[in-house]
Amino acid sequence: MDQLSCLRMFLEVARRNSFAGAAQHFGVSRATCTKQVAWLERSLGVKLLNRTTKQLGLTPAGLQVLENGTELLQRYDDLRESVHDLSRDVAGVVRVGVPPAFGTQRLLPVIGEFHERYPDVQIALSLLTVRKQETFVEQGLDVGIIIVPVLKDASFIAIPLAEARQALVASPAYLAKVPPVTHPRDLQHCKCLVNWNKSPTATWNFTGPEGPVSVRVQGPLRSDFGDALKEAALAGMGISMHPYYMIADEIERGELQVVLPDYVPSGLDVYAIYSSRKNLPMRVQVFLEFLKEWARTPKSWSKGME
């Protein structure tokens, strides 16, 4: 017999103080009701009811089952309802904020795969840099993708997605007209293209054969937009620093060359962040779970170009 069904039957008998009333409530015979309560007693190894021809009463064990069993069934019903929700059609709009380069080059294919699985969910993609909680409020975001050296804002719930190793790059044309760059200190005599969000003091940090190395650089262009700096590097304006996810294709095609390959710039980490676990819509939950699933597969751009 189904133990939960027997428990439900016993609780109804106890509330009504009647086998006949419980049987009528569930639309079964009195004999079936009696068998289910007896089966529950055998299953638990205790007597739950004192029965006489005129009176029905709960034993101490029956009183405890009545009290705890009611709560147990409520929790089970809540669990069943939440699991049932997972099987319903997931639909609606998920608003996602993501840095432009990562969004266009790396996240769009992921969104395409997600749409194949959840065709009724739309992604509203905002190409922006999420740096603070106010951005969620202002933009009405459900999820943000952030790429940072250190995760500082504890007001977010963060899911790690990938490492984003960086590299110095320049065009072959630029490197052909400058002296060989063999140590970070040589960068002081080069034209460097600086992202002021990542390096507000124009200081680049590396780990090399002799350990940590820092150098302050300068050049003809600073920007808070990585794509602009990459285009400048492609145009031969100088040396820039980027995550591999931005430059892997250009390196493979020979349009950019890695500078100082033995000196690894400070790395970044990619996170999906959201503001609260409470009342999280199902469409957002499944999108976050999809990102976790995607993150389990190592990315060719995550560790750099081997």
Coordinates of C-alpha atoms in Angstrom, one line a residue:
M1 CA 0.0 0.0 0.0
D2 CA 1.0 3.6 -0.4
Q3 CA 2.2 4.9 2.9
L4 CA 1.3 8.5 2.2
S5 CA -2.3 7.5 1.3
C6 CA -2.6 5.4 4.5
L7 CA -1.3 8.4 6.5
R8 CA -3.9 10.7 4.8
M9 CA -6.6 8.2 5.7
F10 CA -5.5 7.9 9.3
L11 CA -5.4 11.7 9.7
E12 CA -8.9 12.0 8.3
V13 CA -10.2 9.3 10.7
A14 CA -8.5 11.1 13.6
R15 CA -10.0 14.5 12.7
R16 CA -13.5 13.1 12.1
N17 CA -13.2 10.5 14.9
S18 CA -15.0 8.2 12.5
F19 CA -14.0 5.5 10.0
A20 CA -17.3 5.9 8.1
G21 CA -16.8 9.7 7.8
A22 CA -13.2 9.3 6.5
A23 CA -14.3 6.6 4.0
Q24 CA -17.1 8.8 2.7
H25 CA -14.7 11.8 2.4
F26 CA -12.3 9.8 0.2
G27 CA -15.1 7.9 -1.6
V28 CA -14.0 4.4 -0.5
S29 CA -15.6 1.7 1.5
R30 CA -15.4 1.5 5.3
A31 CA -13.5 -1.7 4.9
T32 CA -10.8 -0.1 2.7
C33 CA -10.5 2.7 5.2
T34 CA -10.0 0.3 8.1
K35 CA -7.4 -1.8 6.1
Q36 CA -5.3 1.4 5.3
V37 CA -5.2 2.5 9.0
A38 CA -4.3 -1.1 10.1
W39 CA -1.5 -1.2 7.5
L40 CA -0.1 2.1 8.7
E41 CA -0.1 0.7 12.3
R42 CA 1.8 -2.4 11.2
S43 CA 4.2 -0.3 9.1
L44 CA 5.0 2.0 12.1
G45 CA 4.9 -0.9 14.6
V46 CA 2.6 0.9 17.0
K47 CA -1.1 1.1 17.8
L48 CA -2.6 4.5 16.8
L49 CA -6.2 4.1 17.7
N50 CA -8.1 2.6 20.6
R51 CA -11.3 1.0 19.1
T52 CA -14.4 -0.1 20.9
T53 CA -17.9 -0.7 19.6
K54 CA -19.0 2.7 20.8
Q55 CA -15.9 4.8 21.0
L56 CA -12.8 5.7 19.0
G57 CA -9.7 7.3 20.6
L58 CA -6.1 8.2 19.8
T59 CA -3.3 6.5 21.6
P60 CA -0.2 8.6 22.6
A61 CA 1.5 7.4 19.4
G62 CA -1.6 8.3 17.5
L63 CA -1.6 11.8 18.9
Q64 CA 2.0 12.3 17.8
V65 CA 1.4 11.0 14.3
L66 CA -1.6 13.3 14.1
E67 CA 0.5 16.3 15.0
N68 CA 3.6 15.5 13.0
G69 CA 1.9 13.8 10.1
T70 CA -0.2 16.9 9.3
E71 CA 3.0 18.9 8.9
L72 CA 4.7 16.1 7.0
L73 CA 1.9 16.0 4.4
Q74 CA 1.9 19.7 4.0
R75 CA 5.6 19.7 3.3
Y76 CA 5.1 16.9 0.8
D77 CA 2.3 18.7 -0.9
D78 CA 4.5 21.8 -1.1
L79 CA 7.3 19.8 -2.6
R80 CA 5.1 18.1 -5.1
E81 CA 3.7 21.5 -6.2
S82 CA 7.2 23.0 -6.6
V83 CA 8.4 20.0 -8.6
H84 CA 5.2 20.2 -10.7
D85 CA 6.1 23.8 -11.5
L86 CA 9.3 22.7 -13.1
S87 CA 7.5 20.6 -15.6
R88 CA 5.2 23.4 -16.7
D89 CA 5.9 25.4 -19.8
V90 CA 8.6 28.0 -19.0
A91 CA 7.9 31.3 -20.8
G92 CA 8.5 35.0 -20.5
V93 CA 11.4 37.5 -20.7
V94 CA 14.8 37.3 -19.0
R95 CA 16.7 40.6 -18.9
V96 CA 20.4 40.1 -19.0
G97 CA 23.2 42.7 -18.8
V98 CA 26.6 41.7 -20.2
P99 CA 29.8 43.5 -21.3
P100 CA 29.6 44.2 -25.0
A101 CA 32.5 42.0 -26.2
F102 CA 31.7 39.0 -24.1
G103 CA 28.0 39.3 -24.9
T104 CA 28.5 39.4 -28.7
Q105 CA 31.4 37.0 -29.0
R106 CA 30.7 34.4 -26.3
L107 CA 27.2 34.7 -24.8
L108 CA 25.2 34.9 -28.0
P109 CA 25.9 31.2 -29.0
V110 CA 24.9 30.2 -25.5
I111 CA 21.6 32.1 -25.8
G112 CA 21.0 30.3 -29.1
E113 CA 21.4 26.9 -27.4
F114 CA 19.2 28.0 -24.5
H115 CA 16.5 29.1 -27.0
E116 CA 16.5 25.6 -28.6
R117 CA 15.7 24.1 -25.2
Y118 CA 13.3 26.8 -24.0
P119 CA 11.7 28.3 -27.1
D120 CA 9.1 30.3 -25.2
V121 CA 11.7 32.3 -23.2
Q122 CA 13.0 35.5 -24.7
I123 CA 16.3 37.0 -23.7
A124 CA 16.4 40.8 -23.6
L125 CA 20.2 41.5 -23.9
S126 CA 21.6 44.8 -22.7
L127 CA 25.2 45.3 -23.7
L128 CA 26.6 47.2 -20.7
T129 CA 29.0 46.8 -17.8
V130 CA 27.3 45.8 -14.5
R131 CA 29.3 47.2 -11.7
K132 CA 26.8 48.0 -8.9
Q133 CA 23.4 47.0 -7.6
E134 CA 21.9 50.2 -8.8
T135 CA 22.4 49.0 -12.4
F136 CA 19.9 46.2 -11.7
V137 CA 17.4 48.7 -10.5
E138 CA 17.9 51.2 -13.3
Q139 CA 17.9 48.6 -16.1
G140 CA 15.4 46.2 -14.6
L141 CA 17.9 43.3 -15.0
D142 CA 17.3 39.7 -13.9
V143 CA 20.9 38.5 -14.5
G144 CA 24.2 40.3 -14.9
I145 CA 27.4 38.9 -16.4
I146 CA 30.4 40.5 -14.8
I147 CA 34.1 40.1 -15.5
V148 CA 36.3 41.2 -12.6
P149 CA 39.7 40.5 -11.0
V150 CA 38.0 40.2 -7.5
L151 CA 34.4 39.9 -6.7
K152 CA 33.7 42.6 -4.1
D153 CA 30.0 43.3 -4.0
A154 CA 28.4 41.0 -1.4
S155 CA 24.9 42.2 -2.2
F156 CA 24.9 39.9 -5.3
I157 CA 24.5 36.2 -5.4
A158 CA 27.3 35.1 -7.8
I159 CA 27.7 31.9 -9.9
P160 CA 31.3 31.4 -11.2
L161 CA 31.3 30.7 -15.0
A162 CA 34.9 30.8 -16.2
E163 CA 38.3 32.2 -15.9
A164 CA 39.3 34.9 -18.3
R165 CA 43.1 34.9 -18.7
Q166 CA 44.5 38.0 -20.4
A167 CA 47.3 38.7 -22.8
L168 CA 49.2 41.7 -24.2
V169 CA 48.8 41.9 -28.0
A170 CA 49.8 44.1 -30.9
S171 CA 49.7 44.0 -34.6
P172 CA 52.7 42.6 -36.5
A173 CA 53.1 46.0 -38.2
Y174 CA 53.5 47.8 -34.9
L175 CA 55.9 45.2 -33.5
A176 CA 58.0 45.4 -36.6
K177 CA 58.9 49.0 -36.0
V178 CA 59.8 49.0 -32.3
P179 CA 62.7 47.4 -30.5
P180 CA 62.1 43.8 -29.2
V181 CA 59.9 43.7 -26.1
T182 CA 61.4 41.1 -23.8
H183 CA 60.5 42.4 -20.3
P184 CA 57.6 44.4 -18.9
R185 CA 59.9 47.4 -18.3
D186 CA 60.3 47.7 -22.0
L187 CA 56.6 48.7 -22.2
Q188 CA 57.6 52.1 -20.7
H189 CA 59.1 52.9 -24.1
C190 CA 56.1 51.6 -26.1
K191 CA 52.8 53.0 -27.1
C192 CA 50.3 51.3 -24.8
L193 CA 46.5 51.3 -25.1
V194 CA 44.9 51.4 -21.7
N195 CA 41.5 50.4 -20.4
W196 CA 40.9 52.8 -17.6
N197 CA 38.2 50.7 -16.0
K198 CA 40.7 47.8 -15.5
S199 CA 43.8 50.0 -15.0
P200 CA 42.7 53.4 -13.7
T201 CA 46.3 54.3 -12.8
A202 CA 47.6 52.8 -16.1
T203 CA 49.6 50.2 -14.2
W204 CA 49.8 46.7 -15.7
N205 CA 50.6 43.8 -13.4
F206 CA 52.2 40.5 -14.5
T207 CA 53.5 37.3 -13.1
G208 CA 56.7 36.2 -14.8
P209 CA 59.7 34.0 -14.2
E210 CA 61.0 36.2 -11.5
G211 CA 57.6 36.7 -9.8
P212 CA 55.2 39.6 -9.8
V213 CA 56.1 42.6 -11.9
S214 CA 54.3 45.9 -12.2
V215 CA 54.9 48.7 -14.8
R216 CA 53.2 52.0 -15.4
V217 CA 52.5 52.6 -19.1
Q218 CA 51.3 55.4 -21.4
G219 CA 50.2 55.8 -24.9
P220 CA 48.0 57.6 -27.4
L221 CA 44.6 56.1 -26.4
R222 CA 42.7 55.3 -23.2
S223 CA 39.1 54.0 -23.2
D224 CA 36.6 52.2 -21.1
F225 CA 35.5 50.2 -24.2
G226 CA 37.7 47.1 -24.9
D227 CA 36.6 46.8 -28.5
A228 CA 37.8 50.3 -29.3
L229 CA 41.3 49.4 -27.8
K230 CA 41.4 46.1 -29.8
E231 CA 40.5 48.0 -33.0
A232 CA 43.3 50.5 -32.2
A233 CA 45.8 47.6 -31.7
L234 CA 44.7 46.0 -35.0
A235 CA 45.3 49.4 -36.7
G236 CA 48.9 49.4 -35.4
M237 CA 48.4 52.1 -32.8
G238 CA 50.2 50.2 -30.0
I239 CA 50.0 47.4 -27.4
S240 CA 46.8 46.5 -25.6
M241 CA 45.7 44.1 -22.9
H242 CA 42.6 41.9 -23.4
P243 CA 41.0 38.7 -22.2
Y244 CA 41.6 35.9 -24.6
Y245 CA 37.8 35.6 -25.3
M246 CA 38.2 39.0 -27.1
I247 CA 41.3 38.3 -29.1
A248 CA 41.5 34.5 -29.6
D249 CA 40.2 34.7 -33.2
E250 CA 42.6 37.6 -34.2
I251 CA 45.6 35.7 -32.7
E252 CA 44.7 32.6 -34.6
R253 CA 44.4 34.6 -37.9
G254 CA 47.7 36.3 -37.2
E255 CA 46.2 39.8 -37.1
L256 CA 47.5 40.2 -33.5
Q257 CA 50.5 38.7 -31.9
V258 CA 51.0 38.0 -28.2
V259 CA 53.6 40.2 -26.5
L260 CA 55.6 39.0 -23.6
P261 CA 54.1 35.4 -23.6
D262 CA 56.3 34.5 -20.5
Y263 CA 54.6 37.2 -18.4
V264 CA 51.0 36.5 -17.6
P265 CA 48.8 39.6 -16.9
S266 CA 46.5 39.6 -13.9
G267 CA 43.6 37.4 -14.6
L268 CA 39.8 38.0 -14.5
D269 CA 36.9 35.8 -13.6
V270 CA 33.5 35.6 -15.2
Y271 CA 30.4 35.5 -13.0
A272 CA 26.7 35.4 -13.4
I273 CA 25.1 37.5 -10.7
Y274 CA 21.5 38.1 -9.5
S275 CA 20.1 40.0 -6.6
S276 CA 17.9 37.6 -4.6
R277 CA 16.8 33.9 -4.3
K278 CA 13.4 35.0 -3.2
N279 CA 10.5 34.7 -5.7
L280 CA 12.9 34.1 -8.5
P281 CA 10.8 33.4 -11.7
M282 CA 11.1 30.0 -13.2
R283 CA 12.4 31.5 -16.5
V284 CA 15.3 33.1 -14.6
Q285 CA 16.0 29.9 -12.6
V286 CA 16.2 27.8 -15.8
F287 CA 18.5 30.4 -17.5
L288 CA 20.9 30.3 -14.5
E289 CA 20.9 26.5 -14.4
F290 CA 21.7 26.6 -18.2
L291 CA 24.6 28.9 -17.6
K292 CA 25.9 26.5 -14.8
E293 CA 25.6 23.6 -17.3
W294 CA 27.5 25.6 -19.9
A295 CA 30.2 26.5 -17.4
R296 CA 31.1 22.9 -16.8
T297 CA 32.7 22.5 -20.2
P298 CA 36.2 24.1 -20.3
K299 CA 36.5 27.0 -22.7
S300 CA 39.4 27.3 -25.2
W301 CA 39.6 31.0 -24.4
S302 CA 39.5 30.5 -20.6
K303 CA 43.1 29.4 -20.0
G304 CA 44.6 31.2 -22.9
M305 CA 46.1 30.0 -26.1
E306 CA 48.2 26.9 -25.4

